[in-house]
GROMACS .gro file of C-alpha atoms in nm:
model
  311
    1MET     CA    1   6.010   6.978  16.122
    2LYS     CA    2   5.920   6.845  15.788
    3LYS     CA    3   5.764   7.189  15.698
    4ARG     CA    4   6.128   7.335  15.807
    5GLN     CA    5   6.276   7.079  15.607
    6ILE     CA    6   6.087   7.129  15.288
    7ARG     CA    7   6.139   7.497  15.331
    8ARG     CA    8   6.512   7.449  15.342
    9ASN     CA    9   6.500   7.228  15.039
   10LYS     CA   10   6.314   7.474  14.853
   11TYR     CA   11   6.548   7.757  14.961
   12LYS     CA   12   6.853   7.528  14.837
   13PHE     CA   13   6.688   7.453  14.512
   14LYS     CA   14   6.618   7.816  14.439
   15ILE     CA   15   6.991   7.895  14.512
   16VAL     CA   16   7.104   7.613  14.274
   17PHE     CA   17   6.846   7.719  14.021
   18PHE     CA   18   6.972   8.078  13.993
   19ILE     CA   19   7.331   7.983  14.005
   20LEU     CA   20   7.275   7.750  13.703
   21VAL     CA   21   7.076   7.998  13.537
   22GLY     CA   22   7.358   8.269  13.589
   23LEU     CA   23   7.604   8.017  13.455
   24ILE     CA   24   7.416   7.947  13.167
   25PHE     CA   25   7.367   8.333  13.082
   26LEU     CA   26   7.737   8.379  13.133
   27LEU     CA   27   7.821   8.087  12.908
   28GLY     CA   28   7.586   8.229  12.647
   29ILE     CA   29   7.766   8.583  12.649
   30GLY     CA   30   8.080   8.416  12.630
   31MET     CA   31   7.999   8.217  12.332
   32PHE     CA   32   7.844   8.544  12.159
   33LEU     CA   33   8.147   8.741  12.216
   34PHE     CA   34   8.368   8.456  12.082
   35HIS     CA   35   8.170   8.422  11.784
   36ILE     CA   36   8.181   8.795  11.714
   37ASN     CA   37   8.562   8.838  11.778
   38GLY     CA   38   8.637   8.518  11.575
   39THR     CA   39   8.444   8.682  11.261
   40THR     CA   40   8.647   9.015  11.297
   41VAL     CA   41   8.986   8.823  11.305
   42ASP     CA   42   8.878   8.613  10.996
   43ASN     CA   43   8.781   8.904  10.811
   44LYS     CA   44   9.106   9.048  10.887
   45ASN     CA   45   9.282   8.759  10.798
   46LYS     CA   46   9.084   8.715  10.472
   47GLU     CA   47   9.162   9.089  10.377
   48LYS     CA   48   9.541   9.030  10.437
   49GLU     CA   49   9.520   8.713  10.223
   50THR     CA   50   9.354   8.897   9.964
   51SER     CA   51   9.629   9.173   9.974
   52LEU     CA   52   9.900   8.940   9.939
   53THR     CA   53   9.717   8.741   9.665
   54THR     CA   54   9.685   9.066   9.459
   55THR     CA   55  10.072   9.141   9.481
   56SER     CA   56  10.177   8.791   9.374
   57LYS     CA   57   9.929   8.659   9.162
   58LYS     CA   58   9.969   8.588   8.793
   59SER     CA   59   9.662   8.650   8.530
   60SER     CA   60   9.525   8.365   8.337
   61SER     CA   61   9.724   8.511   8.026
   62GLY     CA   62  10.042   8.465   8.189
   63LYS     CA   63  10.128   8.837   8.174
   64PRO     CA   64  10.277   8.967   8.515
   65VAL     CA   65  10.046   9.166   8.727
   66ILE     CA   66  10.110   9.530   8.824
   67TYR     CA   67   9.948   9.839   8.978
   68PRO     CA   68  10.118  10.121   8.824
   69THR     CA   69  10.115  10.492   8.901
   70ILE     CA   70  10.140  10.728   8.602
   71TYR     CA   71  10.307  11.045   8.664
   72ILE     CA   72  10.215  11.302   8.411
   73THR     CA   73  10.425  11.591   8.311
   74GLY     CA   74  10.320  11.965   8.245
   75SER     CA   75  10.326  12.160   7.940
   76SER     CA   76  10.696  12.141   7.879
   77GLY     CA   77  10.640  11.782   7.748
   78GLY     CA   78  10.935  11.627   7.909
   79LEU     CA   79  10.973  11.404   8.185
   80THR     CA   80  11.179  11.635   8.412
   81PRO     CA   81  10.898  11.726   8.639
   82PRO     CA   82  10.740  11.376   8.712
   83ASN     CA   83  11.111  11.277   8.762
   84TRP     CA   84  11.151  11.529   9.039
   85ILE     CA   85  10.824  11.390   9.197
   86VAL     CA   86  10.925  11.031   9.170
   87ASP     CA   87  11.273  11.083   9.303
   88ARG     CA   88  11.129  11.259   9.616
   89ILE     CA   89  10.865  11.020   9.666
   90LEU     CA   90  11.128  10.733   9.698
   91PRO     CA   91  11.168  10.500   9.892
   92ILE     CA   92  10.817  10.352  10.005
   93LYS     CA   93  10.818  10.162  10.283
   94ASN     CA   94  10.640   9.824  10.320
   95LEU     CA   95  10.536   9.804   9.936
   96PRO     CA   96  10.740   9.677   9.657
   97ALA     CA   97  10.731  10.002   9.452
   98ASP     CA   98  11.024  10.152   9.276
   99LYS     CA   99  11.097  10.386   8.977
  100SER     CA  100  11.056  10.177   8.642
  101LEU     CA  101  10.957  10.323   8.287
  102GLY     CA  102  10.981  10.670   8.122
  103ILE     CA  103  10.738  10.677   7.856
  104ILE     CA  104  10.727  10.955   7.585
  105SER     CA  105  10.426  10.959   7.351
  106ASN     CA  106  10.534  11.209   7.093
  107ILE     CA  107  10.211  11.414   7.001
  108LYS     CA  108  10.377  11.565   6.712
  109LYS     CA  109  10.465  11.224   6.550
  110ASN     CA  110  10.144  11.022   6.574
  111TYR     CA  111  10.199  10.954   6.926
  112ASP     CA  112  10.501  10.733   6.858
  113LEU     CA  113  10.642  10.602   7.191
  114THR     CA  114  10.986  10.625   7.323
  115VAL     CA  115  11.010  10.383   7.637
  116GLU     CA  116  11.327  10.374   7.854
  117GLY     CA  117  11.381  10.169   8.157
  118GLU     CA  118  11.217   9.828   8.275
  119VAL     CA  119  10.974   9.701   8.543
  120LEU     CA  120  11.164   9.449   8.747
  121LYS     CA  121  10.982   9.162   8.853
  122ASP     CA  122  10.943   9.234   9.195
  123ASN     CA  123  10.831   9.576   9.147
  124LYS     CA  124  10.447   9.512   9.166
  125TYR     CA  125  10.358   9.905   9.217
  126PRO     CA  126  10.585  10.084   8.981
  127LEU     CA  127  10.627  10.440   8.929
  128ILE     CA  128  10.581  10.538   8.550
  129GLU     CA  129  10.684  10.871   8.413
  130PHE     CA  130  10.487  11.000   8.124
  131GLY     CA  131  10.561  11.297   7.894
  132THR     CA  132  10.416  11.429   7.550
  133GLY     CA  133  10.739  11.499   7.396
  134GLU     CA  134  10.633  11.832   7.256
  135GLY     CA  135  10.505  12.122   7.499
  136THR     CA  136  10.109  12.129   7.505
  137GLY     CA  137   9.834  12.242   7.712
  138SER     CA  138   9.565  12.039   7.537
  139GLY     CA  139   9.373  11.794   7.724
  140GLU     CA  140   9.267  11.601   7.432
  141LEU     CA  141   9.649  11.543   7.299
  142TYR     CA  142   9.725  11.435   7.651
  143SER     CA  143   9.441  11.188   7.648
  144LYS     CA  144   9.528  11.033   7.306
  145GLY     CA  145   9.915  11.019   7.416
  146LEU     CA  146   9.825  10.852   7.754
  147GLN     CA  147   9.578  10.608   7.582
  148LYS     CA  148   9.863  10.503   7.322
  149ALA     CA  149  10.121  10.461   7.637
  150ILE     CA  150   9.876  10.264   7.862
  151ASN     CA  151   9.759  10.070   7.572
  152TYR     CA  152  10.161   9.959   7.537
  153LEU     CA  153  10.138   9.852   7.904
  154THR     CA  154   9.831   9.661   7.898
  155GLU     CA  155   9.994   9.446   7.605
  156ARG     CA  156  10.263   9.373   7.812
  157TYR     CA  157  10.131   9.356   8.169
  158ASP     CA  158   9.781   9.271   8.336
  159ILE     CA  159   9.678   9.574   8.524
  160PRO     CA  160   9.370   9.584   8.732
  161TRP     CA  161   9.378   9.959   8.804
  162ILE     CA  162   9.614  10.235   8.775
  163ASN     CA  163   9.676  10.556   8.977
  164MET     CA  164   9.733  10.899   8.815
  165VAL     CA  165   9.910  11.224   8.919
  166GLY     CA  166   9.910  11.499   8.690
  167TYR     CA  167  10.102  11.804   8.721
  168SER     CA  168   9.976  12.122   8.575
  169SER     CA  169   9.859  12.053   8.238
  170GLY     CA  170   9.914  11.687   8.323
  171GLY     CA  171   9.608  11.720   8.540
  172THR     CA  172   9.391  11.832   8.226
  173GLY     CA  173   9.518  11.532   8.042
  174ALA     CA  174   9.426  11.302   8.319
  175ILE     CA  175   9.064  11.392   8.349
  176TYR     CA  176   9.034  11.408   7.971
  177TYR     CA  177   9.177  11.051   7.955
  178MET     CA  178   8.938  10.933   8.227
  179ILE     CA  179   8.623  11.094   8.016
  180ASP     CA  180   8.758  10.966   7.691
  181THR     CA  181   8.829  10.587   7.818
  182VAL     CA  182   8.502  10.532   7.997
  183ASN     CA  183   8.343  10.180   7.977
  184ASN     CA  184   8.644  10.093   7.732
  185PRO     CA  185   8.764   9.750   7.859
  186LYS     CA  186   9.086   9.811   7.690
  187PHE     CA  187   9.184  10.043   7.970
  188PRO     CA  188   9.198   9.976   8.343
  189PRO     CA  189   9.013  10.190   8.581
  190VAL     CA  190   9.167  10.484   8.751
  191LYS     CA  191   9.172  10.406   9.143
  192LYS     CA  192   9.326  10.731   9.267
  193PHE     CA  193   9.390  11.081   9.085
  194VAL     CA  194   9.592  11.348   9.231
  195SER     CA  195   9.616  11.682   9.060
  196LEU     CA  196   9.929  11.906   9.141
  197ASP     CA  197   9.856  12.268   9.071
  198GLY     CA  198   9.627  12.152   8.774
  199GLU     CA  199   9.475  12.368   8.511
  200TYR     CA  200   9.127  12.288   8.417
  201ASN     CA  201   8.995  12.664   8.296
  202GLU     CA  202   9.279  12.801   8.093
  203GLY     CA  203   9.432  13.005   8.356
  204THR     CA  204   9.117  13.202   8.458
  205LYS     CA  205   9.105  13.410   8.746
  206LEU     CA  206   8.820  13.509   8.971
  207GLN     CA  207   8.586  13.769   8.819
  208TYR     CA  208   8.495  14.103   8.975
  209GLY     CA  209   8.256  14.000   9.296
  210GLU     CA  210   8.356  13.633   9.275
  211THR     CA  211   8.504  13.436   9.571
  212LEU     CA  212   8.684  13.102   9.599
  213THR     CA  213   8.390  12.984   9.803
  214ASN     CA  214   8.156  13.041   9.495
  215VAL     CA  215   8.401  12.845   9.280
  216LEU     CA  216   8.427  12.539   9.537
  217ALA     CA  217   8.051  12.551   9.580
  218SER     CA  218   7.925  12.578   9.218
  219GLY     CA  219   8.210  12.629   8.982
  220PRO     CA  220   8.344  12.941   8.820
  221TRP     CA  221   8.146  13.210   8.637
  222LEU     CA  222   8.380  13.257   8.329
  223LYS     CA  223   8.387  12.916   8.170
  224THR     CA  224   8.657  12.836   7.866
  225GLU     CA  225   8.596  12.560   7.622
  226MET     CA  226   8.831  12.336   7.845
  227TYR     CA  227   8.623  12.343   8.130
  228LYS     CA  228   8.312  12.304   7.945
  229TYR     CA  229   8.433  11.988   7.811
  230ILE     CA  230   8.474  11.872   8.144
  231GLU     CA  231   8.141  12.023   8.281
  232ASP     CA  232   7.963  11.830   7.988
  233ASN     CA  233   8.141  11.519   8.040
  234TYR     CA  234   8.236  11.449   8.436
  235GLU     CA  235   7.953  11.233   8.516
  236LYS     CA  236   8.133  10.971   8.264
  237VAL     CA  237   8.405  10.961   8.505
  238SER     CA  238   8.367  10.667   8.774
  239PRO     CA  239   8.285  10.781   9.105
  240LYS     CA  240   8.489  10.521   9.265
  241THR     CA  241   8.808  10.718   9.180
  242GLU     CA  242   8.935  10.889   9.487
  243MET     CA  243   9.071  11.243   9.402
  244MET     CA  244   9.277  11.498   9.547
  245PHE     CA  245   9.329  11.863   9.439
  246LEU     CA  246   9.657  12.020   9.548
  247GLU     CA  247   9.736  12.389   9.478
  248GLY     CA  248  10.024  12.608   9.587
  249ASP     CA  249   9.952  12.893   9.810
  250PHE     CA  250  10.272  13.100   9.659
  251ASP     CA  251  10.102  13.426   9.631
  252THR     CA  252   9.798  13.472   9.876
  253GLN     CA  253   9.694  13.830   9.782
  254ASN     CA  254   9.654  13.727   9.437
  255GLN     CA  255   9.536  13.403   9.482
  256THR     CA  256   9.765  13.206   9.262
  257ASP     CA  257  10.060  12.954   9.253
  258SER     CA  258  10.236  13.210   9.051
  259ALA     CA  259  10.101  13.063   8.715
  260ILE     CA  260   9.767  12.897   8.777
  261PRO     CA  261   9.500  13.092   9.009
  262TRP     CA  262   9.363  12.876   9.271
  263ALA     CA  263   9.008  12.941   9.096
  264ASP     CA  264   9.143  12.760   8.828
  265SER     CA  265   9.307  12.478   8.987
  266PHE     CA  266   8.986  12.419   9.214
  267SER     CA  267   8.713  12.493   8.942
  268VAL     CA  268   8.634  12.145   8.883
  269TYR     CA  269   8.634  12.047   9.258
  270HIS     CA  270   8.234  12.077   9.270
  271LEU     CA  271   8.172  11.874   8.980
  272PHE     CA  272   8.327  11.564   9.099
  273LYS     CA  273   8.189  11.615   9.450
  274ASN     CA  274   7.836  11.609   9.278
  275ASN     CA  275   7.959  11.302   9.090
  276GLY     CA  276   7.985  11.108   9.422
  277ASN     CA  277   8.378  11.111   9.412
  278ASP     CA  278   8.554  11.089   9.733
  279VAL     CA  279   8.736  11.428   9.655
  280THR     CA  280   8.935  11.672   9.855
  281ALA     CA  281   9.094  12.023   9.777
  282THR     CA  282   9.395  12.130   9.971
  283LEU     CA  283   9.588  12.480   9.946
  284TYR     CA  284   9.927  12.406  10.082
  285PRO     CA  285  10.171  12.652  10.183
  286THR     CA  286  10.468  12.715   9.981
  287LYS     CA  287  10.764  12.949   9.870
  288THR     CA  288  10.822  12.771   9.532
  289SER     CA  289  10.634  12.903   9.230
  290HIS     CA  290  10.445  12.697   8.985
  291SER     CA  291  10.739  12.577   8.783
  292ASN     CA  292  10.902  12.402   9.105
  293ALA     CA  293  10.603  12.248   9.261
  294PRO     CA  294  10.695  11.905   9.178
  295LYS     CA  295  11.025  11.972   9.403
  296ASN     CA  296  10.798  12.108   9.693
  297GLU     CA  297  10.859  11.851   9.976
  298LEU     CA  298  10.513  11.911  10.145
  299ALA     CA  299  10.309  11.872   9.812
  300VAL     CA  300  10.520  11.527   9.764
  301LYS     CA  301  10.443  11.418  10.110
  302TYR     CA  302  10.060  11.470  10.025
  303ILE     CA  303  10.085  11.276   9.704
  304LYS     CA  304  10.290  10.988   9.880
  305ASN     CA  305  10.025  10.948  10.163
  306PHE     CA  306   9.721  10.980   9.939
  307ILE     CA  307   9.858  10.745   9.665
  308TYR     CA  308  10.038  10.477   9.891
  309ASN     CA  309   9.891  10.525  10.241
  310THR     CA  310  10.234  10.617  10.387
  311PRO     CA  311  10.439  10.926  10.515
   0.00000   0.00000   0.00000
């Protein structure tokens, strides 16, 4: 009898022991999962808090903080093309972003500025239109004009970063600007850049035997001075700048948007890919020629989604 009782007690002990071990094991898993989920929730909350802080904070200098996107005109020099884009981008949901300034930096008059409009207090992500006053295709002149305009902005606002959207020769100017202002603390970094039917090789077409695949992989065979300047200096551009190159598929047979060949608009793609930038090249279908690209609804949707992360 005693032996049976001892065996029964041992059996009961084993059952209790295993039940306790199981409970401890389950409790440990529960605590581990709770810890992981809690950390994730905290991180999300911190991200939200950071985002809210950046949209409402004031700098130590007392200047209002803004995060502008500069819409750069083409070779005409006027504000009409960037205005077309801006009007089609607005409204932007869930973001304090609206039309604000139109800035002309006159390249024929020592880059004298003409500024119209205002940045309202709640407009934390203002859309700013930029023109050169007189027509030009020179990246150098665009760059100097942009520097004058952005210096005007930084004197009045605290600007942690900017975005740039360059149409046609405005794309040239934006890249020259990024090269020319590298490591200059006076100028805020460029967070995102969009090239809309941009020009980087002076309108150079594919050469005999050359393909668009060749250009995307290793650049154009025929290199103009405009392209060479970018090729010689592209490594100065921050690899943190996100880039999108858009080009209109207006004339598939001749591989052109009617004015800028695909081989030109995508000629610098491989450079920034090699530089480590997050960069895409997109050929969008269109029935509108180069001069009307800023009115193209599909192109504008690409720009809006890329810059503002919203359709």
